[in-house]
Short mmCIF file of C-alpha atoms in Angstrom, two decimals:
data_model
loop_
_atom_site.label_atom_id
_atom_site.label_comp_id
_atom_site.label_asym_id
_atom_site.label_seq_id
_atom_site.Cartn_x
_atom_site.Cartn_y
_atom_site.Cartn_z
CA UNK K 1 11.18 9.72 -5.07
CA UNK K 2 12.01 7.73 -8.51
CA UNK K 3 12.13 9.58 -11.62
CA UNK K 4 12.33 8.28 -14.99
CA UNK K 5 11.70 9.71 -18.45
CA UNK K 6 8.96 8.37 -20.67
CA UNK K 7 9.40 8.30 -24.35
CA UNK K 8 8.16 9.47 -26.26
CA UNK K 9 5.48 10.35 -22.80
CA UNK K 10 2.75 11.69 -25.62
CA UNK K 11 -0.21 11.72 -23.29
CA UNK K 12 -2.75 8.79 -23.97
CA UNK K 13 -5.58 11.56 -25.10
CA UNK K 14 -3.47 12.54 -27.65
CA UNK K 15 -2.84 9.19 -28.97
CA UNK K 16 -4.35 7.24 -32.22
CA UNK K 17 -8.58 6.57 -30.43
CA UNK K 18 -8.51 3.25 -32.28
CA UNK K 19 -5.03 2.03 -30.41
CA UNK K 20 -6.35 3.15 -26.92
CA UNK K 21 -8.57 0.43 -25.81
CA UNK K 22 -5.98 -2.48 -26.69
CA UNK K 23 -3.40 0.11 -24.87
CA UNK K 24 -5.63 0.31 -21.81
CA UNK K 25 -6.11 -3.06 -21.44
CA UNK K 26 -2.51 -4.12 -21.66
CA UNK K 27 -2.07 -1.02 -19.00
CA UNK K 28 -4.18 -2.25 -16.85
CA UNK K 29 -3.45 -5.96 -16.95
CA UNK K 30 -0.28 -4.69 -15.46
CA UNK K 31 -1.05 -2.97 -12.63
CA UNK K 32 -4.09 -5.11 -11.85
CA UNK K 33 -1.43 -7.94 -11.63
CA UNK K 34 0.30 -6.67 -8.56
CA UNK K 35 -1.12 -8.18 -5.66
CA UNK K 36 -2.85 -5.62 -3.06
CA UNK K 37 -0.10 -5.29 -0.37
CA UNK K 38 -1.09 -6.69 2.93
CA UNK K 39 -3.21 -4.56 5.05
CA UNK K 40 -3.19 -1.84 2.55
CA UNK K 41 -5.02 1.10 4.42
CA UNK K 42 -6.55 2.86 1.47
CA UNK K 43 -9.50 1.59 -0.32
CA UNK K 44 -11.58 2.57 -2.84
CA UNK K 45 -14.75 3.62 -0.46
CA UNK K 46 -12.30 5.89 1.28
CA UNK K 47 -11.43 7.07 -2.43
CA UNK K 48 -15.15 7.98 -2.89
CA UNK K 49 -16.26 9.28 0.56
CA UNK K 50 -13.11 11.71 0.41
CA UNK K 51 -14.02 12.52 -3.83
CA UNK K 52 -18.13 12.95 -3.08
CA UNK K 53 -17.78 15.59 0.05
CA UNK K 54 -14.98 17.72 -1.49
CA UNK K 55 -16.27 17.63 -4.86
CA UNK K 56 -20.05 17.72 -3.25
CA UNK K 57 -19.30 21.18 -1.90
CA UNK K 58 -18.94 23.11 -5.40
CA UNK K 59 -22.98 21.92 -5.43
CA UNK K 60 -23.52 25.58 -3.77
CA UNK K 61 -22.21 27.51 -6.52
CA UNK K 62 -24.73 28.80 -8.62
CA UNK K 63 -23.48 27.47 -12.02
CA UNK K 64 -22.89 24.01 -11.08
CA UNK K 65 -25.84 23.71 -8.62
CA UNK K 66 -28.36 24.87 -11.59
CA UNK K 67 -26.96 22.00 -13.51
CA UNK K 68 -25.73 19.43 -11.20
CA UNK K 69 -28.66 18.79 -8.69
CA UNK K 70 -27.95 17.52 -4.74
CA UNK K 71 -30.85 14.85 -5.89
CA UNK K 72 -28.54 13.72 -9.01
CA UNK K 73 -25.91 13.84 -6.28
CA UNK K 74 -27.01 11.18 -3.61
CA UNK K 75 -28.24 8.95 -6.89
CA UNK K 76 -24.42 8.83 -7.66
CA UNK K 77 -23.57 7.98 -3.87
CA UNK K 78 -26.31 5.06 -3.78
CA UNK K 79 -25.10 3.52 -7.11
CA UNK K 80 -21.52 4.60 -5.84
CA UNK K 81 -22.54 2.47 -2.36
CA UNK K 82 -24.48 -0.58 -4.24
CA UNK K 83 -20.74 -0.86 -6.62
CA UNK K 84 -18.58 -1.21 -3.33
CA UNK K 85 -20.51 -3.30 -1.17
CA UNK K 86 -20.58 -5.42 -4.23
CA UNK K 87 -17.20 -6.15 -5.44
CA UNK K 88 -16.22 -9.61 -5.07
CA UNK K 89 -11.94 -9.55 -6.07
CA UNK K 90 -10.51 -6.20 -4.88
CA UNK K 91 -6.94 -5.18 -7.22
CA UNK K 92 -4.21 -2.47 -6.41
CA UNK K 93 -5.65 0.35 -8.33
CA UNK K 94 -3.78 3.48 -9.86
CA UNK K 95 -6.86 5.32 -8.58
CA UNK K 96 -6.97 8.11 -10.84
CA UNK K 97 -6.33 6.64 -14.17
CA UNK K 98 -7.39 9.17 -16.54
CA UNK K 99 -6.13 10.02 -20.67
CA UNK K 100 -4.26 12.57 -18.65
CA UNK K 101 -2.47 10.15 -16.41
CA UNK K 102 -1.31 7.64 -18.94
CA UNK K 103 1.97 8.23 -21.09
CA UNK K 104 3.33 6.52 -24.37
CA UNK K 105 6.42 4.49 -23.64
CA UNK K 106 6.67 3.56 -27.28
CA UNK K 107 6.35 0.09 -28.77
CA UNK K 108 8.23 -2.10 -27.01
CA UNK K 109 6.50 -0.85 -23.23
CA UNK K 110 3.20 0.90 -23.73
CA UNK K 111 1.11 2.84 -21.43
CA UNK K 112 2.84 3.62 -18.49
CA UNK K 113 0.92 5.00 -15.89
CA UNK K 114 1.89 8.52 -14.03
CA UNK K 115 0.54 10.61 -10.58
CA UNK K 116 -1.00 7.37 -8.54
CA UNK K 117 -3.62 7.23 -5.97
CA UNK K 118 -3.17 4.11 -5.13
CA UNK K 119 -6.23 2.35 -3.47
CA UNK K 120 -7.86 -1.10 -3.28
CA UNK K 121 -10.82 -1.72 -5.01
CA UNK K 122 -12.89 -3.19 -8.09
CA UNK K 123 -11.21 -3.73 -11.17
CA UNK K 124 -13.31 -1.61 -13.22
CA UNK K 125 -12.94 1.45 -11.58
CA UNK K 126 -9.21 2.03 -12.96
CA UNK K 127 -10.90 2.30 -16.87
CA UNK K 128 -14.16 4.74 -16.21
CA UNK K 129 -12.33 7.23 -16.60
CA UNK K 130 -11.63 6.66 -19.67
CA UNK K 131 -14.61 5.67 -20.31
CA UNK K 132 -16.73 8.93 -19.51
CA UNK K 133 -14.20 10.59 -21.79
CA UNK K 134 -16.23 9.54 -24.47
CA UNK K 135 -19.01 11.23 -23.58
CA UNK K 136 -20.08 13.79 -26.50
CA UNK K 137 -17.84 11.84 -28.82
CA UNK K 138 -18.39 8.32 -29.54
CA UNK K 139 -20.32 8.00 -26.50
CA UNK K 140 -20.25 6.63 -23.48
CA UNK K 141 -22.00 3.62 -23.94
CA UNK K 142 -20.07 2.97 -27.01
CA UNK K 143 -16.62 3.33 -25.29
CA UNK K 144 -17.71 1.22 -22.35
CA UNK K 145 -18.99 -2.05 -24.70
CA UNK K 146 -15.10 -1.29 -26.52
CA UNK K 147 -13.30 -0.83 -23.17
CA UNK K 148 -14.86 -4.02 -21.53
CA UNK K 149 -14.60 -5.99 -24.18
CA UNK K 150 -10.72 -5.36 -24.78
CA UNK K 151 -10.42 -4.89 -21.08
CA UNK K 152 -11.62 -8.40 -19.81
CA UNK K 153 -13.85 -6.38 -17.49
CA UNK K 154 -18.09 -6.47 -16.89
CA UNK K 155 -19.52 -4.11 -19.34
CA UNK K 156 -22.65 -3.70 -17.46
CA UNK K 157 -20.56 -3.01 -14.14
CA UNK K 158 -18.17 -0.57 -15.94
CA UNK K 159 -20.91 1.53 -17.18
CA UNK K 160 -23.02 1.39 -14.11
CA UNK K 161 -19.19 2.86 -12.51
CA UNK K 162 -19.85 5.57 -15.41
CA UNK K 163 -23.21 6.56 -14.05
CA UNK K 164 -21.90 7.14 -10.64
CA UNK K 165 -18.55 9.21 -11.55
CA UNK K 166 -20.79 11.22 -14.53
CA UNK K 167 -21.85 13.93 -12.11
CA UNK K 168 -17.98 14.58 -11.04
CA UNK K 169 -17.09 14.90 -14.69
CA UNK K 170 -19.88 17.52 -15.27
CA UNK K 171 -19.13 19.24 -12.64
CA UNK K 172 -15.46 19.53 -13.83
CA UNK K 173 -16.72 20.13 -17.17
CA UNK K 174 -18.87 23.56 -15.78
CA UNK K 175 -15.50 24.14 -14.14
CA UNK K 176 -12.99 24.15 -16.80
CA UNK K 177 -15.48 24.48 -20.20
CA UNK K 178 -16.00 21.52 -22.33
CA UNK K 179 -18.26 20.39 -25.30
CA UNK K 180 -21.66 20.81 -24.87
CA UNK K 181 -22.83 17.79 -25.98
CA UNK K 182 -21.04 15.96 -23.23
CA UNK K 183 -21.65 17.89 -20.77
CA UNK K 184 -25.24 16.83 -22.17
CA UNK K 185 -23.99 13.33 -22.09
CA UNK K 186 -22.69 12.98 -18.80
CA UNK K 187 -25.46 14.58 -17.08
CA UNK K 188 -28.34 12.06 -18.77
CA UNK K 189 -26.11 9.31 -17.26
CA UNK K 190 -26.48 11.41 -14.02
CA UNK K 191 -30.18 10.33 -13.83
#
């Protein structure tokens, strides 16, 4: 195990909003640039199949299930399905980039990126995330046409990755509280 300190390591959620999609996108034109290592055996299907039945479970508990339907639920895993059998140039992926898992290494390095799940898989997947953070805020349609844009990535295929992972965040937000309105948010783009 490698350790090293990040300075100031100021999470990325807690950073200036109108610095974070230039800061994203130099983030992730750094990892994206690392080619996938030969024969990598994680991918980002396995990343979804393992997310959808453990996450898929908490659909039983009364709070969530009232909110978070089993028919929202298999929408998400046929959009989910129609994304992967789609992508056409597979990257190394962080795999759970989040606001949460992105540090400030000051001016001279950036983002730096902590906690990895490293997978294979479509480009777009390491910035929804971020993306769906928006939700209740400036929205997630907003963030996506900013993200893309400074990203280099396809708006409409980022925000049809929203759609699919918006269930997971509302079930996450029912977990652990959250603003209402994106709660709201994220479960419109649920249907």
């Amino acid at each position: 195990m490698v350790l090293e300190e990040v300075r100031p390591g100021t999470e990325a959620a807690h950073l200036p909003q109108d610095q974070l999609p230039d800061l994203w996108a130099a983030l992730l034109a750094d990892l994206h640039a690392v080619a996938p290592p030969a024969h990598w055996p994680l991918d980002l299907r396995g990343r979804f199949e393992e997310s959808f039945a453990r996450i898929g479970r908490r659909l039983s508990e009364p709070l969530i299930g009232a909110r978070v339907g089993r028919t929202a639920w298999r929408r998400a895993i046929r959009r989910c399905e129609t994304l992967l059998d789609s992508q056409e140039e597979p990257v190394l992926l962080h795999g759970d980039l989040h606001l949460g898992n992105a540090l400030d290494g000051g001016p001279s390095r950036g983002l730096v990126a902590i906690d990895p799940k490293a997978c294979v898989g479509d480009p777009c997947f390491d910035a929804v995330d971020y993306v769906v953070a928006g939700a209740g805020d400036e929205g997630v349609e907003a963030r996506c046409r900013r993200v893309a844009s400074a990203c280099g990535l396809d708006g409409e295929r980022l925000y049809a990755w929203s759609r699919v992972v918006a269930p997971m965040a509302a079930v996450a937000h029912l977990t652990h509280g959250g603003p209402p309105a994106a709660l709201d948010e994220l479960l419109a783009l649920s249907r």
